[in-house]
Amino acid sequence: MNDAHEANVAAIKSYNDAKSALEKAEQLVKGAQDAADQAKNNVTAAQNGLENAKSAASAYTEAQNNANNAGAKLEDANSALASANTALDAAHEANVNAINNYNAASNAQTAFDDASKEESDAKNSLTSAQNDPLYQYKNAADSANTDSASAAKAFNAYMDAKQENINNPSEWNDEAEQTASEAYDKASKNAADSKQAREEIFNNANHELQKAMSAWRHDPSHENAVALNKAKSVVDNMKNYDTYLEKFNAYMDAKQENINTPNEWNDEAEQAASDAFDTASQKAQATFDTVKAVENAQTAYNKAQEAVKKANNDLEAAQQNLKAAQHQVIVARNNSKKAANDVKVAKANVAAAQTAFDEARNTETNAAEAAAKAGTVDEWQQNVESSEKAAEKAETTLHNAQNALTEAQQNLKAAQHQVIVARDNYKKAANDVKTAKANVAAAQTAFDEARNAETKADEAQAAAQEAFNKAQTAFDEARNAETKADEAAKAANDKLATATKAYDDAENALTKADEAVKTAHQDVLNANQNLKDAQANVEAAQKVVNEAAANAAKASQLLEQANNLLKNIDWNQNANNDSDNNNSGSNSTNDDNIITNNNGSNVNNSSSHAVNNGLVSEKVAVKSNNNNDTKAATLPQTGNENASAIVALGAVSAMFGLGLAAKKREF
């Protein structure tokens, strides 16, 4: 509507302008007619003045020559003045340069002070970066990890030296044992000190977290929430770096194990350790960033130190040049005074020349005035020509004015049409404004509704924060439960390893039955085929493992049953003379390199390998269940109750080991 209103106003203005232009055009026509008449009269007057101008021209020429001579003398005087001014400017410039040199010498101290301040700021930034708890914890954790490995290495060296002294007692070996013992004591102390330093930093960070959590619980403000998140981030990143070191060590161990004993299982173990290490590295990125921040701060500090050295050198050089600069200032000022006197003399000469020039110019002016009264020949000649041209121009102006009058009349009609169109647009714009106001009211209603939604969102955020607090409490409880579960798992694994060793001892006893080997060989081959079939049923076996993981109590019962069965085993009895024992297959493979049941049931004493070994035993148990409908499945190569107990033990080891692993992954 404003645009339409402005268009209406502009149209009315155009109308008024067109109307004024029409009036002016009418006046222009009248004036052009008068000018044409006057131009004709001027032609006659110009011709009459031409003769009078010729006599005054000669007098003016003589006066003009005199003025030119005086002007030449004035130019010479001005040239001398310019030279004097140039000398003065040069002296002034030398004075300024000398002062600048002097100031530069004085400013060098300021530059040195500024550089020193920047160095101090850079040092404070470096100290701040080095005091970052996460950076300090990384250094402490690295030291603890390195010192722990060194202590373990020193312990092994001490035990080797001790054993060597037992095997070959001598003075030299006594001394070697003592040296190794001292080295182990020193390494052990370093490891203990590093561990204590690491724990102290972590405990301090955890204490800050508890303080922040307590403050937030008492006052759940945004500021306290930010502080809580920051403190929690520090602790979490410390834990992430612990995991990084743990996964790194595990990866190195798995890699070395695969180098020492290359096989498919160790390849998979190395790959799994590598993946876990990569994941841990990504989560530990915040710790690595603190190292980068310290490096950047160190670089900035080094640059600031270089700047201080340079500023100090500049200051020393400036101080040495200070006396020379002071002398330059004195010389420059003396030169400036001399140049100023020269300028004063030159100005006096210019003034005298100016006076002579002015007198000559006055004479010329008087002659020019006399010539002007009569009119010069050229001027009157030009007046004649100009008057004739003016008469022609007046005719042209009259013609143009008449055309302008016609155009102004047309513009007036166009302006009247614009006024009508602008008023119509104004009416339409008024209706549009009315509609827009209605839209504004609707938009205000929508804004109010959005404001209400925002209020509800704030309430939802508060509820979410409360849920986060509960989740944090649940997380702490779950972490405690995990610790207890790990301790229980370790105890159970120790018992399982003892039972497995008992089985291995029984296996070795059974291998002494030489006559049964030939008869049992075919049964061993059958068992190998069964194992191959069991490996084809991995999905079914995995299902059993998952069920076992979800029912840890049931696994404990199976372990107890297996222990009872093992107690009742008569290891000297052989129930089937035709398929006595699997001596040959216990530690060998068939032509297809299939691992036998005996080998699969062995469990490494290290808890980190119990899951993989148990998996093979569990697969055998599944296959046995698929081939037999009885509750106590028997191995094809023996068929006795003792074997059933051993299979049950293998299944328990798989379910227990994998169940614990699954639990940790889910948590």
PDB file of C-alpha atoms in Angstrom, residues 415-597:
ATOM      1  CA  ALA A 415       0.928  12.180 -16.406  1.00  0.00           C
ATOM      2  CA  GLN A 416      -2.866  12.431 -16.078  1.00  0.00           C
ATOM      3  CA  HIS A 417      -3.074   8.722 -17.088  1.00  0.00           C
ATOM      4  CA  GLN A 418      -0.389   7.804 -14.516  1.00  0.00           C
ATOM      5  CA  VAL A 419      -2.424   9.513 -11.779  1.00  0.00           C
ATOM      6  CA  ILE A 420      -5.447   7.371 -12.646  1.00  0.00           C
ATOM      7  CA  VAL A 421      -3.369   4.137 -12.699  1.00  0.00           C
ATOM      8  CA  ALA A 422      -1.619   5.001  -9.406  1.00  0.00           C
ATOM      9  CA  ARG A 423      -4.955   5.599  -7.655  1.00  0.00           C
ATOM     10  CA  ASP A 424      -6.238   2.209  -8.851  1.00  0.00           C
ATOM     11  CA  ASN A 425      -3.050   0.551  -7.561  1.00  0.00           C
ATOM     12  CA  TYR A 426      -3.469   2.333  -4.249  1.00  0.00           C
ATOM     13  CA  LYS A 427      -6.974   0.908  -3.811  1.00  0.00           C
ATOM     14  CA  LYS A 428      -5.712  -2.602  -4.623  1.00  0.00           C
ATOM     15  CA  ALA A 429      -2.785  -2.173  -2.181  1.00  0.00           C
ATOM     16  CA  ALA A 430      -5.200  -1.112   0.565  1.00  0.00           C
ATOM     17  CA  ASN A 431      -7.063  -4.406   0.122  1.00  0.00           C
ATOM     18  CA  ASP A 432      -3.741  -6.292   0.203  1.00  0.00           C
ATOM     19  CA  VAL A 433      -2.850  -4.573   3.503  1.00  0.00           C
ATOM     20  CA  LYS A 434      -6.128  -5.671   4.989  1.00  0.00           C
ATOM     21  CA  THR A 435      -5.410  -9.263   3.976  1.00  0.00           C
ATOM     22  CA  ALA A 436      -1.823  -9.011   5.317  1.00  0.00           C
ATOM     23  CA  LYS A 437      -3.096  -7.819   8.712  1.00  0.00           C
ATOM     24  CA  ALA A 438      -5.292 -10.903   8.892  1.00  0.00           C
ATOM     25  CA  ASN A 439      -2.240 -13.042   8.079  1.00  0.00           C
ATOM     26  CA  VAL A 440      -0.238 -11.261  10.811  1.00  0.00           C
ATOM     27  CA  ALA A 441      -2.924 -12.115  13.351  1.00  0.00           C
ATOM     28  CA  ALA A 442      -2.790 -15.767  12.289  1.00  0.00           C
ATOM     29  CA  ALA A 443       1.032 -15.730  12.484  1.00  0.00           C
ATOM     30  CA  GLN A 444       0.839 -14.257  16.008  1.00  0.00           C
ATOM     31  CA  THR A 445      -1.436 -17.121  17.042  1.00  0.00           C
ATOM     32  CA  ALA A 446       1.047 -19.628  15.559  1.00  0.00           C
ATOM     33  CA  PHE A 447       3.909 -17.876  17.393  1.00  0.00           C
ATOM     34  CA  ASP A 448       2.018 -18.116  20.714  1.00  0.00           C
ATOM     35  CA  GLU A 449       1.438 -21.823  20.116  1.00  0.00           C
ATOM     36  CA  ALA A 450       5.153 -22.285  19.308  1.00  0.00           C
ATOM     37  CA  ARG A 451       6.069 -20.444  22.530  1.00  0.00           C
ATOM     38  CA  ASN A 452       3.839 -22.847  24.493  1.00  0.00           C
ATOM     39  CA  ALA A 453       5.511 -25.789  22.725  1.00  0.00           C
ATOM     40  CA  GLU A 454       8.912 -24.394  23.686  1.00  0.00           C
ATOM     41  CA  THR A 455       7.817 -24.236  27.340  1.00  0.00           C
ATOM     42  CA  LYS A 456       6.730 -27.873  27.186  1.00  0.00           C
ATOM     43  CA  ALA A 457      10.071 -28.767  25.555  1.00  0.00           C
ATOM     44  CA  ASP A 458      11.899 -27.126  28.486  1.00  0.00           C
ATOM     45  CA  GLU A 459       9.840 -29.220  30.880  1.00  0.00           C
ATOM     46  CA  ALA A 460      10.676 -32.332  28.844  1.00  0.00           C
ATOM     47  CA  GLN A 461      14.369 -31.420  28.991  1.00  0.00           C
ATOM     48  CA  ALA A 462      14.181 -31.168  32.788  1.00  0.00           C
ATOM     49  CA  ALA A 463      12.559 -34.606  32.906  1.00  0.00           C
ATOM     50  CA  ALA A 464      15.281 -35.950  30.610  1.00  0.00           C
ATOM     51  CA  GLN A 465      17.953 -34.547  32.927  1.00  0.00           C
ATOM     52  CA  GLU A 466      16.332 -36.330  35.857  1.00  0.00           C
ATOM     53  CA  ALA A 467      16.335 -39.539  33.805  1.00  0.00           C
ATOM     54  CA  PHE A 468      20.046 -38.985  33.140  1.00  0.00           C
ATOM     55  CA  ASN A 469      20.693 -38.816  36.888  1.00  0.00           C
ATOM     56  CA  LYS A 470      18.889 -42.106  37.404  1.00  0.00           C
ATOM     57  CA  ALA A 471      20.786 -43.627  34.483  1.00  0.00           C
ATOM     58  CA  GLN A 472      24.086 -42.479  36.022  1.00  0.00           C
ATOM     59  CA  THR A 473      23.163 -44.168  39.305  1.00  0.00           C
ATOM     60  CA  ALA A 474      22.205 -47.327  37.430  1.00  0.00           C
ATOM     61  CA  PHE A 475      25.501 -47.143  35.538  1.00  0.00           C
ATOM     62  CA  ASP A 476      27.491 -47.003  38.790  1.00  0.00           C
ATOM     63  CA  GLU A 477      25.534 -49.957  40.195  1.00  0.00           C
ATOM     64  CA  ALA A 478      26.066 -51.900  36.964  1.00  0.00           C
ATOM     65  CA  ARG A 479      29.792 -51.157  37.085  1.00  0.00           C
ATOM     66  CA  ASN A 480      29.962 -52.561  40.637  1.00  0.00           C
ATOM     67  CA  ALA A 481      27.984 -55.607  39.520  1.00  0.00           C
ATOM     68  CA  GLU A 482      30.385 -56.103  36.631  1.00  0.00           C
ATOM     69  CA  THR A 483      33.365 -56.060  39.001  1.00  0.00           C
ATOM     70  CA  LYS A 484      31.765 -58.698  41.210  1.00  0.00           C
ATOM     71  CA  ALA A 485      30.812 -60.761  38.155  1.00  0.00           C
ATOM     72  CA  ASP A 486      34.385 -60.611  36.870  1.00  0.00           C
ATOM     73  CA  GLU A 487      35.686 -61.818  40.227  1.00  0.00           C
ATOM     74  CA  ALA A 488      33.165 -64.679  40.227  1.00  0.00           C
ATOM     75  CA  ALA A 489      34.081 -65.511  36.644  1.00  0.00           C
ATOM     76  CA  LYS A 490      37.771 -65.685  37.497  1.00  0.00           C
ATOM     77  CA  ALA A 491      37.093 -68.038  40.415  1.00  0.00           C
ATOM     78  CA  ALA A 492      34.906 -70.233  38.228  1.00  0.00           C
ATOM     79  CA  ASN A 493      37.511 -70.259  35.468  1.00  0.00           C
ATOM     80  CA  ASP A 494      40.155 -71.360  37.989  1.00  0.00           C
ATOM     81  CA  LYS A 495      37.941 -74.268  39.001  1.00  0.00           C
ATOM     82  CA  LEU A 496      37.307 -75.088  35.366  1.00  0.00           C
ATOM     83  CA  ALA A 497      41.040 -75.073  34.622  1.00  0.00           C
ATOM     84  CA  THR A 498      41.605 -77.484  37.531  1.00  0.00           C
ATOM     85  CA  ALA A 499      38.931 -79.837  36.204  1.00  0.00           C
ATOM     86  CA  THR A 500      40.359 -79.626  32.706  1.00  0.00           C
ATOM     87  CA  LYS A 501      43.826 -80.474  34.008  1.00  0.00           C
ATOM     88  CA  ALA A 502      42.372 -83.513  35.733  1.00  0.00           C
ATOM     89  CA  TYR A 503      40.879 -84.534  32.438  1.00  0.00           C
ATOM     90  CA  ASP A 504      44.188 -84.053  30.660  1.00  0.00           C
ATOM     91  CA  ASP A 505      45.912 -86.226  33.271  1.00  0.00           C
ATOM     92  CA  ALA A 506      43.307 -88.930  32.704  1.00  0.00           C
ATOM     93  CA  GLU A 507      43.809 -88.599  28.968  1.00  0.00           C
ATOM     94  CA  ASN A 508      47.513 -89.176  29.373  1.00  0.00           C
ATOM     95  CA  ALA A 509      46.830 -92.277  31.481  1.00  0.00           C
ATOM     96  CA  LEU A 510      44.488 -93.682  28.853  1.00  0.00           C
ATOM     97  CA  THR A 511      47.101 -93.255  26.133  1.00  0.00           C
ATOM     98  CA  LYS A 512      49.214 -95.968  27.792  1.00  0.00           C
ATOM     99  CA  ALA A 513      46.820 -98.679  26.528  1.00  0.00           C
ATOM    100  CA  ASP A 514      48.887 -99.627  23.471  1.00  0.00           C
ATOM    101  CA  GLU A 515      46.735-102.584  22.356  1.00  0.00           C
ATOM    102  CA  ALA A 516      43.577-100.448  22.207  1.00  0.00           C
ATOM    103  CA  VAL A 517      45.149 -97.863  19.892  1.00  0.00           C
ATOM    104  CA  LYS A 518      44.763 -99.837  16.667  1.00  0.00           C
ATOM    105  CA  THR A 519      41.151-100.773  17.435  1.00  0.00           C
ATOM    106  CA  ALA A 520      40.214 -97.202  18.486  1.00  0.00           C
ATOM    107  CA  HIS A 521      41.833 -95.541  15.462  1.00  0.00           C
ATOM    108  CA  GLN A 522      38.795 -96.060  13.260  1.00  0.00           C
ATOM    109  CA  ASP A 523      36.618 -94.634  16.032  1.00  0.00           C
ATOM    110  CA  VAL A 524      38.881 -91.599  16.151  1.00  0.00           C
ATOM    111  CA  LEU A 525      38.375 -91.065  12.442  1.00  0.00           C
ATOM    112  CA  ASN A 526      34.625 -91.295  13.013  1.00  0.00           C
ATOM    113  CA  ALA A 527      34.916 -88.738  15.802  1.00  0.00           C
ATOM    114  CA  ASN A 528      36.823 -86.439  13.485  1.00  0.00           C
ATOM    115  CA  GLN A 529      34.023 -86.693  10.934  1.00  0.00           C
ATOM    116  CA  ASN A 530      31.513 -85.933  13.671  1.00  0.00           C
ATOM    117  CA  LEU A 531      33.559 -82.902  14.666  1.00  0.00           C
ATOM    118  CA  LYS A 532      33.602 -81.733  11.056  1.00  0.00           C
ATOM    119  CA  ASP A 533      29.807 -82.101  10.960  1.00  0.00           C
ATOM    120  CA  ALA A 534      29.582 -80.191  14.241  1.00  0.00           C
ATOM    121  CA  GLN A 535      31.574 -77.328  12.787  1.00  0.00           C
ATOM    122  CA  ALA A 536      29.002 -77.150   9.983  1.00  0.00           C
ATOM    123  CA  ASN A 537      26.360 -76.607  12.680  1.00  0.00           C
ATOM    124  CA  VAL A 538      27.949 -73.493  14.151  1.00  0.00           C
ATOM    125  CA  GLU A 539      24.680 -71.580  14.254  1.00  0.00           C
ATOM    126  CA  ALA A 540      23.008 -74.286  16.366  1.00  0.00           C
ATOM    127  CA  ALA A 541      26.023 -74.380  18.657  1.00  0.00           C
ATOM    128  CA  GLN A 542      26.044 -70.577  18.975  1.00  0.00           C
ATOM    129  CA  LYS A 543      22.385 -70.673  19.988  1.00  0.00           C
ATOM    130  CA  VAL A 544      23.241 -73.047  22.805  1.00  0.00           C
ATOM    131  CA  VAL A 545      26.090 -70.710  23.823  1.00  0.00           C
ATOM    132  CA  ASN A 546      23.764 -67.686  23.871  1.00  0.00           C
ATOM    133  CA  GLU A 547      21.218 -69.577  25.970  1.00  0.00           C
ATOM    134  CA  ALA A 548      24.003 -70.512  28.338  1.00  0.00           C
ATOM    135  CA  ALA A 549      25.093 -66.867  28.556  1.00  0.00           C
ATOM    136  CA  ALA A 550      21.559 -65.819  29.520  1.00  0.00           C
ATOM    137  CA  ASN A 551      21.381 -68.550  32.157  1.00  0.00           C
ATOM    138  CA  ALA A 552      24.608 -68.271  34.124  1.00  0.00           C
ATOM    139  CA  ALA A 553      23.035 -70.084  37.070  1.00  0.00           C
ATOM    140  CA  LYS A 554      22.282 -73.082  34.870  1.00  0.00           C
ATOM    141  CA  ALA A 555      25.912 -73.098  33.750  1.00  0.00           C
ATOM    142  CA  SER A 556      26.974 -73.243  37.414  1.00  0.00           C
ATOM    143  CA  GLN A 557      24.691 -76.256  37.950  1.00  0.00           C
ATOM    144  CA  LEU A 558      26.147 -77.979  34.891  1.00  0.00           C
ATOM    145  CA  LEU A 559      29.632 -77.293  36.209  1.00  0.00           C
ATOM    146  CA  GLU A 560      28.696 -78.850  39.553  1.00  0.00           C
ATOM    147  CA  GLN A 561      27.224 -81.880  37.780  1.00  0.00           C
ATOM    148  CA  ALA A 562      30.350 -82.217  35.674  1.00  0.00           C
ATOM    149  CA  ASN A 563      32.510 -82.061  38.807  1.00  0.00           C
ATOM    150  CA  ASN A 564      30.375 -84.771  40.434  1.00  0.00           C
ATOM    151  CA  LEU A 565      30.701 -86.937  37.333  1.00  0.00           C
ATOM    152  CA  LEU A 566      34.448 -86.407  37.346  1.00  0.00           C
ATOM    153  CA  LYS A 567      34.603 -87.465  40.990  1.00  0.00           C
ATOM    154  CA  ASN A 568      32.794 -90.724  40.149  1.00  0.00           C
ATOM    155  CA  ILE A 569      35.055 -91.562  37.196  1.00  0.00           C
ATOM    156  CA  ASP A 570      37.232 -94.629  37.578  1.00  0.00           C
ATOM    157  CA  TRP A 571      40.129 -93.499  35.444  1.00  0.00           C
ATOM    158  CA  ASN A 572      41.644 -97.020  35.427  1.00  0.00           C
ATOM    159  CA  GLN A 573      38.547 -98.637  33.958  1.00  0.00           C
ATOM    160  CA  ASN A 574      37.939 -99.074  30.236  1.00  0.00           C
ATOM    161  CA  ALA A 575      34.329 -99.911  29.428  1.00  0.00           C
ATOM    162  CA  ASN A 576      34.805-100.768  25.780  1.00  0.00           C
ATOM    163  CA  ASN A 577      37.761-102.928  24.907  1.00  0.00           C
ATOM    164  CA  ASP A 578      37.066-102.684  21.191  1.00  0.00           C
ATOM    165  CA  SER A 579      37.224 -98.903  21.139  1.00  0.00           C
ATOM    166  CA  ASP A 580      39.443 -98.391  24.119  1.00  0.00           C
ATOM    167  CA  ASN A 581      40.680 -94.812  24.123  1.00  0.00           C
ATOM    168  CA  ASN A 582      41.398 -92.052  21.662  1.00  0.00           C
ATOM    169  CA  ASN A 583      45.121 -92.003  22.314  1.00  0.00           C
ATOM    170  CA  SER A 584      46.187 -91.532  18.729  1.00  0.00           C
ATOM    171  CA  GLY A 585      43.615 -88.886  17.994  1.00  0.00           C
ATOM    172  CA  SER A 586      44.041 -86.949  21.201  1.00  0.00           C
ATOM    173  CA  ASN A 587      46.827 -84.788  19.915  1.00  0.00           C
ATOM    174  CA  SER A 588      46.729 -85.389  16.188  1.00  0.00           C
ATOM    175  CA  THR A 589      44.621 -84.491  13.159  1.00  0.00           C
ATOM    176  CA  ASN A 590      43.231 -86.549  10.320  1.00  0.00           C
ATOM    177  CA  ASP A 591      44.126 -86.064   6.682  1.00  0.00           C
ATOM    178  CA  ASP A 592      41.735 -83.113   6.486  1.00  0.00           C
ATOM    179  CA  ASN A 593      43.483 -81.393   9.427  1.00  0.00           C
ATOM    180  CA  ILE A 594      40.382 -81.645  11.640  1.00  0.00           C
ATOM    181  CA  ILE A 595      41.111 -80.963  15.312  1.00  0.00           C
ATOM    182  CA  THR A 596      39.984 -83.858  17.539  1.00  0.00           C
ATOM    183  CA  ASN A 597      37.672 -83.593  20.502  1.00  0.00           C
TER     184      ASN A 597
END
